[in-house]
Amino acid sequence: MKRILLAASLMLAGSLALAENQLGGIRPVTPLDEESEARQIPNVVNSDVRQVRNYPDQPPVIPHKIDNYQLDLNANKCLTCHSRTAVEVSQAPMISVTHFMDREGQTLASVSPRRYFCTQCHVVQHDVEPVVVNGFVDVDRVLDFMRGKKEGGQ
C-alpha cells in the first residue's frame, strides 16, 4: 500500500511539474501563502473589420465591443443592427438564415430561440499575443500545397 501511495505521489508531482512548464505563460507561479498581482484586462478589438474565418462553418467573431449589451430573455441588443430589418440602415451583416431555422430545418418568421443568445457561439476578440503557437492550416492552404506537389512532380 505504501508503494502505491509513493508511486501516486511521484506521478502527481511529475504531472504538476509538467503542467507548470506548459502553463507558465498562462498564469503566474505564486506561492500559496502569497497573493499575486492581478493582470491587466486586455483591450477588446473594436475595429468593426470582419475577420477571416478559419473554416467554413466557423461562427464569425464580433469585431466590436459589446459591453453593456442587453442579451437576455427580454432583449437582444445585437438584433438592433444585425436583424433582417435593420441591416439596410446599420450596414452591419445580417444574421445567417440558419438562425431562422428550427431543429427540423423549418424556416421561422423570427430568430429561432436556440439561436437567440449570440454569445454562445460568437465572441469578441482581445488585443493579446497568443499563449501557445497555433499550427492550424486551413483547407485552402492544404489544397494549394497539394496542387504544388502535383505540378512539381513530387
Short mmCIF file of N, CA and C in Angstrom, two decimals:
data_model
loop_
_atom_site.label_atom_id
_atom_site.label_comp_id
_atom_site.label_asym_id
_atom_site.label_seq_id
_atom_site.Cartn_x
_atom_site.Cartn_y
_atom_site.Cartn_z
N MET A 1 0.82 -1.19 0.00
CA MET A 1 0.00 0.00 0.00
C MET A 1 0.86 1.26 0.00
N LYS A 2 1.98 1.24 0.78
CA LYS A 2 2.86 2.39 0.83
C LYS A 2 3.52 2.64 -0.52
N ARG A 3 3.86 1.56 -1.24
CA ARG A 3 4.47 1.71 -2.56
C ARG A 3 3.50 2.36 -3.54
N ILE A 4 2.24 1.99 -3.46
CA ILE A 4 1.22 2.57 -4.34
C ILE A 4 1.08 4.06 -4.06
N LEU A 5 1.03 4.44 -2.78
CA LEU A 5 0.93 5.85 -2.42
C LEU A 5 2.16 6.63 -2.87
N LEU A 6 3.34 6.03 -2.70
CA LEU A 6 4.57 6.69 -3.12
C LEU A 6 4.58 6.88 -4.64
N ALA A 7 4.19 5.84 -5.38
CA ALA A 7 4.16 5.92 -6.84
C ALA A 7 3.15 6.98 -7.29
N ALA A 8 1.98 7.02 -6.64
CA ALA A 8 0.96 8.01 -6.99
C ALA A 8 1.46 9.41 -6.69
N SER A 9 2.16 9.60 -5.57
CA SER A 9 2.70 10.91 -5.21
C SER A 9 3.73 11.37 -6.23
N LEU A 10 4.61 10.46 -6.65
CA LEU A 10 5.63 10.81 -7.64
C LEU A 10 5.00 11.15 -8.98
N MET A 11 3.98 10.41 -9.37
CA MET A 11 3.28 10.70 -10.62
C MET A 11 2.61 12.06 -10.56
N LEU A 12 1.98 12.37 -9.44
CA LEU A 12 1.31 13.65 -9.27
C LEU A 12 2.32 14.79 -9.31
N ALA A 13 3.45 14.62 -8.63
CA ALA A 13 4.49 15.65 -8.64
C ALA A 13 5.02 15.87 -10.05
N GLY A 14 5.23 14.79 -10.79
CA GLY A 14 5.70 14.90 -12.17
C GLY A 14 4.68 15.59 -13.06
N SER A 15 3.41 15.26 -12.86
CA SER A 15 2.34 15.88 -13.65
C SER A 15 2.25 17.37 -13.36
N LEU A 16 2.38 17.74 -12.09
CA LEU A 16 2.32 19.15 -11.72
C LEU A 16 3.50 19.92 -12.30
N ALA A 17 4.69 19.31 -12.29
CA ALA A 17 5.87 19.96 -12.86
C ALA A 17 5.68 20.16 -14.36
N LEU A 18 5.15 19.14 -15.04
CA LEU A 18 4.90 19.23 -16.47
C LEU A 18 3.87 20.31 -16.76
N ALA A 19 2.78 20.33 -15.98
CA ALA A 19 1.74 21.34 -16.17
C ALA A 19 2.29 22.73 -15.93
N GLU A 20 3.17 22.88 -14.95
CA GLU A 20 3.75 24.20 -14.67
C GLU A 20 4.60 24.67 -15.85
N ASN A 21 5.34 23.75 -16.48
CA ASN A 21 6.14 24.12 -17.64
C ASN A 21 5.25 24.53 -18.81
N GLN A 22 4.15 23.83 -19.02
CA GLN A 22 3.27 24.12 -20.14
C GLN A 22 2.40 25.34 -19.89
N LEU A 23 2.05 25.61 -18.65
CA LEU A 23 1.13 26.69 -18.34
C LEU A 23 1.82 27.91 -17.74
N GLY A 24 3.14 27.92 -17.72
CA GLY A 24 3.87 29.02 -17.10
C GLY A 24 3.49 30.37 -17.67
N GLY A 25 3.17 30.46 -18.98
CA GLY A 25 2.82 31.73 -19.59
C GLY A 25 1.37 32.12 -19.38
N ILE A 26 0.55 31.19 -18.93
CA ILE A 26 -0.87 31.47 -18.76
C ILE A 26 -1.16 32.11 -17.41
N ARG A 27 -0.58 31.56 -16.38
CA ARG A 27 -0.83 32.12 -15.05
C ARG A 27 0.48 32.22 -14.28
N PRO A 28 0.56 33.24 -13.44
CA PRO A 28 1.81 33.42 -12.70
C PRO A 28 1.99 32.33 -11.66
N VAL A 29 3.24 31.98 -11.41
CA VAL A 29 3.55 30.99 -10.39
C VAL A 29 3.80 31.75 -9.09
N THR A 30 2.84 31.66 -8.18
CA THR A 30 2.92 32.36 -6.91
C THR A 30 2.78 31.36 -5.79
N PRO A 31 3.62 31.43 -4.78
CA PRO A 31 3.46 30.52 -3.63
C PRO A 31 2.07 30.65 -3.02
N LEU A 32 1.57 29.56 -2.44
CA LEU A 32 0.22 29.53 -1.90
C LEU A 32 -0.02 30.55 -0.79
N ASP A 33 1.03 30.89 -0.05
CA ASP A 33 0.84 31.81 1.07
C ASP A 33 0.99 33.28 0.65
N GLU A 34 1.12 33.54 -0.65
CA GLU A 34 1.23 34.91 -1.16
C GLU A 34 0.11 35.19 -2.14
N GLU A 35 -0.17 36.47 -2.32
CA GLU A 35 -1.20 36.87 -3.28
C GLU A 35 -0.52 37.52 -4.47
N SER A 36 -0.87 37.07 -5.67
CA SER A 36 -0.24 37.62 -6.86
C SER A 36 -0.95 38.89 -7.31
N GLU A 37 -0.23 39.68 -8.07
CA GLU A 37 -0.78 40.91 -8.64
C GLU A 37 -1.77 40.54 -9.75
N ALA A 38 -2.90 41.20 -9.79
CA ALA A 38 -3.88 40.94 -10.85
C ALA A 38 -3.34 41.45 -12.18
N ARG A 39 -3.56 40.68 -13.23
CA ARG A 39 -3.11 41.10 -14.56
C ARG A 39 -4.08 42.12 -15.13
N GLN A 40 -3.55 42.97 -15.99
CA GLN A 40 -4.36 43.97 -16.68
C GLN A 40 -5.35 43.26 -17.62
N ILE A 41 -6.58 43.71 -17.64
CA ILE A 41 -7.57 43.15 -18.56
C ILE A 41 -7.25 43.68 -19.95
N PRO A 42 -7.08 42.80 -20.95
CA PRO A 42 -6.71 43.28 -22.29
C PRO A 42 -7.85 44.05 -22.96
N ASN A 43 -7.48 44.92 -23.88
CA ASN A 43 -8.47 45.70 -24.62
C ASN A 43 -9.20 44.81 -25.62
N VAL A 44 -10.47 45.12 -25.85
CA VAL A 44 -11.26 44.42 -26.86
C VAL A 44 -10.94 45.04 -28.21
N VAL A 45 -10.77 44.20 -29.23
CA VAL A 45 -10.57 44.71 -30.58
C VAL A 45 -11.88 45.36 -31.01
N ASN A 46 -11.81 46.63 -31.38
CA ASN A 46 -13.01 47.40 -31.69
C ASN A 46 -12.85 48.06 -33.05
N SER A 47 -12.52 47.27 -34.06
CA SER A 47 -12.21 47.81 -35.38
C SER A 47 -13.39 47.80 -36.34
N ASP A 48 -14.40 47.02 -36.06
CA ASP A 48 -15.54 46.82 -36.97
C ASP A 48 -15.11 46.24 -38.32
N VAL A 49 -13.94 45.61 -38.37
CA VAL A 49 -13.46 44.97 -39.59
C VAL A 49 -13.74 43.47 -39.48
N ARG A 50 -14.40 42.92 -40.49
CA ARG A 50 -14.69 41.49 -40.47
C ARG A 50 -13.40 40.69 -40.50
N GLN A 51 -13.35 39.66 -39.68
CA GLN A 51 -12.18 38.77 -39.61
C GLN A 51 -12.39 37.58 -40.54
N VAL A 52 -11.30 37.12 -41.13
CA VAL A 52 -11.36 35.93 -41.99
C VAL A 52 -11.65 34.72 -41.10
N ARG A 53 -12.51 33.84 -41.57
CA ARG A 53 -12.82 32.62 -40.82
C ARG A 53 -11.79 31.55 -41.15
N ASN A 54 -11.51 30.70 -40.19
CA ASN A 54 -10.52 29.64 -40.38
C ASN A 54 -11.09 28.40 -41.05
N TYR A 55 -12.38 28.22 -40.97
CA TYR A 55 -13.01 27.06 -41.59
C TYR A 55 -14.44 27.45 -41.95
N PRO A 56 -15.07 26.75 -42.90
CA PRO A 56 -16.35 27.20 -43.47
C PRO A 56 -17.48 27.46 -42.48
N ASP A 57 -17.67 26.63 -41.48
CA ASP A 57 -18.80 26.81 -40.58
C ASP A 57 -18.43 27.51 -39.28
N GLN A 58 -17.28 28.16 -39.24
CA GLN A 58 -16.87 28.87 -38.04
C GLN A 58 -17.80 30.07 -37.82
N PRO A 59 -18.34 30.22 -36.62
CA PRO A 59 -19.14 31.42 -36.36
C PRO A 59 -18.25 32.66 -36.44
N PRO A 60 -18.70 33.72 -37.11
CA PRO A 60 -17.87 34.92 -37.18
C PRO A 60 -17.62 35.49 -35.79
N VAL A 61 -16.44 36.09 -35.60
CA VAL A 61 -16.15 36.75 -34.33
C VAL A 61 -16.80 38.13 -34.34
N ILE A 62 -16.98 38.69 -33.17
CA ILE A 62 -17.60 40.01 -33.04
C ILE A 62 -16.47 41.04 -33.10
N PRO A 63 -16.45 41.91 -34.13
CA PRO A 63 -15.33 42.84 -34.30
C PRO A 63 -15.51 44.18 -33.58
N HIS A 64 -16.30 44.18 -32.52
CA HIS A 64 -16.52 45.43 -31.79
C HIS A 64 -16.87 45.13 -30.34
N LYS A 65 -16.84 46.16 -29.52
CA LYS A 65 -17.18 45.99 -28.10
C LYS A 65 -18.66 45.68 -27.94
N ILE A 66 -18.97 44.86 -26.95
CA ILE A 66 -20.38 44.58 -26.64
C ILE A 66 -20.66 44.82 -25.16
N ASP A 67 -19.80 45.63 -24.53
CA ASP A 67 -20.02 45.98 -23.13
C ASP A 67 -21.40 46.61 -22.98
N ASN A 68 -22.10 46.22 -21.95
CA ASN A 68 -23.42 46.76 -21.63
C ASN A 68 -24.51 46.42 -22.65
N TYR A 69 -24.25 45.45 -23.52
CA TYR A 69 -25.31 44.99 -24.42
C TYR A 69 -26.26 44.12 -23.61
N GLN A 70 -27.54 44.39 -23.72
CA GLN A 70 -28.51 43.54 -23.05
C GLN A 70 -28.76 42.34 -23.95
N LEU A 71 -28.56 41.17 -23.39
CA LEU A 71 -28.74 39.93 -24.13
C LEU A 71 -29.32 38.91 -23.17
N ASP A 72 -30.64 38.93 -23.06
CA ASP A 72 -31.33 38.02 -22.15
C ASP A 72 -32.70 37.66 -22.74
N LEU A 73 -33.55 37.05 -21.94
CA LEU A 73 -34.86 36.64 -22.44
C LEU A 73 -35.72 37.79 -22.92
N ASN A 74 -35.48 38.99 -22.39
CA ASN A 74 -36.33 40.13 -22.72
C ASN A 74 -35.83 40.97 -23.89
N ALA A 75 -34.53 40.94 -24.16
CA ALA A 75 -33.99 41.80 -25.21
C ALA A 75 -32.70 41.21 -25.77
N ASN A 76 -32.43 41.55 -27.04
CA ASN A 76 -31.19 41.14 -27.70
C ASN A 76 -30.68 42.36 -28.45
N LYS A 77 -29.72 43.06 -27.87
CA LYS A 77 -29.15 44.29 -28.45
C LYS A 77 -28.51 44.03 -29.81
N CYS A 78 -27.99 42.83 -30.04
CA CYS A 78 -27.34 42.51 -31.32
C CYS A 78 -28.31 42.68 -32.49
N LEU A 79 -29.56 42.34 -32.26
CA LEU A 79 -30.56 42.41 -33.33
C LEU A 79 -30.90 43.85 -33.72
N THR A 80 -30.49 44.82 -32.92
CA THR A 80 -30.71 46.23 -33.26
C THR A 80 -30.03 46.56 -34.58
N CYS A 81 -28.86 45.95 -34.83
CA CYS A 81 -28.12 46.21 -36.08
C CYS A 81 -28.13 45.03 -37.04
N HIS A 82 -28.19 43.80 -36.52
CA HIS A 82 -27.99 42.62 -37.36
C HIS A 82 -29.28 41.91 -37.77
N SER A 83 -30.43 42.42 -37.37
CA SER A 83 -31.69 41.77 -37.78
C SER A 83 -31.96 42.06 -39.26
N ARG A 84 -32.82 41.28 -39.82
CA ARG A 84 -33.16 41.40 -41.25
C ARG A 84 -33.63 42.79 -41.60
N THR A 85 -34.39 43.42 -40.71
CA THR A 85 -34.97 44.73 -40.99
C THR A 85 -34.03 45.89 -40.70
N ALA A 86 -32.95 45.66 -39.95
CA ALA A 86 -32.06 46.76 -39.54
C ALA A 86 -30.80 46.90 -40.39
N VAL A 87 -30.45 45.89 -41.17
CA VAL A 87 -29.15 45.92 -41.85
C VAL A 87 -29.04 47.00 -42.91
N GLU A 88 -30.14 47.39 -43.52
CA GLU A 88 -30.08 48.44 -44.54
C GLU A 88 -29.63 49.76 -43.94
N VAL A 89 -30.10 50.06 -42.75
CA VAL A 89 -29.72 51.31 -42.08
C VAL A 89 -28.36 51.17 -41.40
N SER A 90 -28.11 50.06 -40.72
CA SER A 90 -26.88 49.90 -39.93
C SER A 90 -25.68 49.52 -40.76
N GLN A 91 -25.89 48.93 -41.94
CA GLN A 91 -24.82 48.42 -42.79
C GLN A 91 -24.04 47.28 -42.14
N ALA A 92 -24.59 46.69 -41.10
CA ALA A 92 -23.99 45.53 -40.45
C ALA A 92 -24.40 44.28 -41.20
N PRO A 93 -23.61 43.21 -41.15
CA PRO A 93 -24.03 41.98 -41.83
C PRO A 93 -25.26 41.39 -41.15
N MET A 94 -26.17 40.89 -41.97
CA MET A 94 -27.38 40.26 -41.43
C MET A 94 -27.03 38.91 -40.83
N ILE A 95 -27.73 38.53 -39.78
CA ILE A 95 -27.52 37.21 -39.21
C ILE A 95 -27.86 36.16 -40.25
N SER A 96 -27.22 35.04 -40.16
CA SER A 96 -27.37 33.96 -41.14
C SER A 96 -28.81 33.45 -41.18
N VAL A 97 -29.21 32.98 -42.36
CA VAL A 97 -30.55 32.40 -42.50
C VAL A 97 -30.72 31.17 -41.62
N THR A 98 -29.60 30.53 -41.25
CA THR A 98 -29.68 29.36 -40.37
C THR A 98 -30.22 29.73 -39.00
N HIS A 99 -30.13 31.00 -38.63
CA HIS A 99 -30.63 31.45 -37.33
C HIS A 99 -32.16 31.52 -37.30
N PHE A 100 -32.78 31.37 -38.46
CA PHE A 100 -34.24 31.39 -38.56
C PHE A 100 -34.82 29.98 -38.72
N MET A 101 -34.01 28.95 -38.49
CA MET A 101 -34.49 27.57 -38.67
C MET A 101 -34.63 26.87 -37.33
N ASP A 102 -35.67 26.04 -37.24
CA ASP A 102 -35.83 25.24 -36.03
C ASP A 102 -35.03 23.94 -36.17
N ARG A 103 -35.18 23.05 -35.22
CA ARG A 103 -34.40 21.80 -35.23
C ARG A 103 -34.69 20.92 -36.44
N GLU A 104 -35.88 21.01 -36.95
CA GLU A 104 -36.26 20.18 -38.09
C GLU A 104 -35.91 20.84 -39.42
N GLY A 105 -35.29 22.02 -39.39
CA GLY A 105 -34.92 22.71 -40.62
C GLY A 105 -36.02 23.55 -41.21
N GLN A 106 -37.12 23.72 -40.48
CA GLN A 106 -38.21 24.55 -40.95
C GLN A 106 -37.87 26.02 -40.73
N THR A 107 -38.14 26.85 -41.72
CA THR A 107 -37.85 28.28 -41.61
C THR A 107 -38.91 28.97 -40.78
N LEU A 108 -38.44 29.79 -39.85
CA LEU A 108 -39.32 30.55 -38.96
C LEU A 108 -39.38 32.01 -39.40
N ALA A 109 -40.39 32.73 -38.93
CA ALA A 109 -40.53 34.15 -39.26
C ALA A 109 -39.55 35.01 -38.47
N SER A 110 -39.14 34.55 -37.31
CA SER A 110 -38.20 35.32 -36.49
C SER A 110 -37.06 34.40 -36.04
N VAL A 111 -36.10 34.97 -35.34
CA VAL A 111 -34.93 34.22 -34.91
C VAL A 111 -35.34 33.05 -34.02
N SER A 112 -34.77 31.90 -34.30
CA SER A 112 -35.06 30.70 -33.52
C SER A 112 -34.60 30.89 -32.08
N PRO A 113 -35.38 30.44 -31.11
CA PRO A 113 -34.97 30.57 -29.71
C PRO A 113 -33.63 29.91 -29.42
N ARG A 114 -33.28 28.86 -30.15
CA ARG A 114 -32.00 28.20 -29.90
C ARG A 114 -30.82 28.98 -30.49
N ARG A 115 -31.08 30.02 -31.28
CA ARG A 115 -30.03 30.86 -31.86
C ARG A 115 -30.10 32.29 -31.34
N TYR A 116 -30.90 32.53 -30.32
CA TYR A 116 -31.17 33.87 -29.82
C TYR A 116 -30.01 34.44 -28.99
N PHE A 117 -29.28 33.61 -28.28
CA PHE A 117 -28.20 34.07 -27.41
C PHE A 117 -26.88 34.04 -28.18
N CYS A 118 -26.57 35.12 -28.82
CA CYS A 118 -25.46 35.22 -29.77
C CYS A 118 -24.11 34.80 -29.19
N THR A 119 -23.85 35.18 -27.94
CA THR A 119 -22.53 34.95 -27.38
C THR A 119 -22.28 33.50 -26.97
N GLN A 120 -23.21 32.61 -27.23
CA GLN A 120 -22.88 31.21 -27.00
C GLN A 120 -22.05 30.67 -28.16
N CYS A 121 -22.02 31.37 -29.29
CA CYS A 121 -21.18 30.98 -30.42
C CYS A 121 -20.23 32.10 -30.87
N HIS A 122 -20.67 33.33 -30.83
CA HIS A 122 -19.89 34.47 -31.30
C HIS A 122 -19.19 35.14 -30.12
N VAL A 123 -17.92 35.49 -30.31
CA VAL A 123 -17.14 36.08 -29.21
C VAL A 123 -16.39 37.31 -29.70
N VAL A 124 -16.13 38.23 -28.77
CA VAL A 124 -15.27 39.37 -29.07
C VAL A 124 -13.82 38.91 -29.04
N GLN A 125 -12.95 39.66 -29.66
CA GLN A 125 -11.52 39.34 -29.67
C GLN A 125 -10.79 40.36 -28.81
N HIS A 126 -9.74 39.91 -28.15
CA HIS A 126 -8.93 40.79 -27.31
C HIS A 126 -7.56 40.99 -27.95
N ASP A 127 -7.00 42.16 -27.72
CA ASP A 127 -5.71 42.52 -28.27
C ASP A 127 -4.60 41.91 -27.41
N VAL A 128 -4.30 40.62 -27.65
CA VAL A 128 -3.29 39.89 -26.88
C VAL A 128 -2.45 39.02 -27.81
N GLU A 129 -1.27 38.69 -27.34
CA GLU A 129 -0.43 37.73 -28.05
C GLU A 129 -0.93 36.33 -27.71
N PRO A 130 -0.88 35.38 -28.65
CA PRO A 130 -1.31 34.02 -28.35
C PRO A 130 -0.44 33.39 -27.25
N VAL A 131 -1.08 32.61 -26.38
CA VAL A 131 -0.36 31.94 -25.30
C VAL A 131 0.43 30.76 -25.85
N VAL A 132 -0.14 30.08 -26.82
CA VAL A 132 0.54 28.95 -27.46
C VAL A 132 0.59 29.20 -28.96
N VAL A 133 1.55 28.60 -29.62
CA VAL A 133 1.67 28.73 -31.07
C VAL A 133 0.54 27.93 -31.71
N ASN A 134 -0.13 28.54 -32.68
CA ASN A 134 -1.23 27.87 -33.37
C ASN A 134 -0.71 27.35 -34.70
N GLY A 135 -0.76 26.04 -34.87
CA GLY A 135 -0.28 25.42 -36.10
C GLY A 135 -1.41 25.07 -37.06
N PHE A 136 -2.59 25.69 -36.87
CA PHE A 136 -3.74 25.36 -37.72
C PHE A 136 -3.46 25.78 -39.16
N VAL A 137 -3.79 24.91 -40.11
CA VAL A 137 -3.66 25.20 -41.53
C VAL A 137 -5.04 25.00 -42.14
N ASP A 138 -5.57 26.03 -42.80
CA ASP A 138 -6.91 25.89 -43.36
C ASP A 138 -6.86 25.05 -44.64
N VAL A 139 -8.02 24.60 -45.06
CA VAL A 139 -8.12 23.65 -46.16
C VAL A 139 -7.60 24.25 -47.47
N ASP A 140 -7.76 25.56 -47.68
CA ASP A 140 -7.28 26.17 -48.91
C ASP A 140 -5.76 26.07 -49.02
N ARG A 141 -5.06 26.28 -47.91
CA ARG A 141 -3.60 26.17 -47.93
C ARG A 141 -3.16 24.72 -48.17
N VAL A 142 -3.90 23.77 -47.61
CA VAL A 142 -3.58 22.35 -47.84
C VAL A 142 -3.77 22.02 -49.31
N LEU A 143 -4.88 22.49 -49.90
CA LEU A 143 -5.13 22.22 -51.32
C LEU A 143 -4.08 22.87 -52.21
N ASP A 144 -3.68 24.12 -51.88
CA ASP A 144 -2.63 24.79 -52.64
C ASP A 144 -1.33 23.99 -52.57
N PHE A 145 -1.02 23.50 -51.38
CA PHE A 145 0.19 22.70 -51.20
C PHE A 145 0.13 21.43 -52.04
N MET A 146 -1.03 20.76 -52.02
CA MET A 146 -1.18 19.51 -52.78
C MET A 146 -1.09 19.79 -54.29
N ARG A 147 -1.67 20.89 -54.74
CA ARG A 147 -1.57 21.23 -56.17
C ARG A 147 -0.11 21.49 -56.55
N GLY A 148 0.62 22.17 -55.69
CA GLY A 148 2.03 22.46 -55.93
C GLY A 148 2.85 21.19 -56.03
N LYS A 149 2.53 20.20 -55.20
CA LYS A 149 3.26 18.93 -55.24
C LYS A 149 3.01 18.20 -56.57
N LYS A 150 1.74 18.24 -57.04
CA LYS A 150 1.42 17.55 -58.29
C LYS A 150 2.12 18.22 -59.47
N GLU A 151 2.13 19.56 -59.46
CA GLU A 151 2.76 20.29 -60.57
C GLU A 151 4.27 20.14 -60.54
N GLY A 152 4.83 20.03 -59.35
CA GLY A 152 6.28 19.89 -59.22
C GLY A 152 6.78 18.48 -59.45
N GLY A 153 5.86 17.53 -59.59
CA GLY A 153 6.22 16.15 -59.85
C GLY A 153 6.71 15.37 -58.62
N GLN A 154 6.38 15.83 -57.43
CA GLN A 154 6.81 15.12 -56.23
C GLN A 154 5.74 14.20 -55.72
#
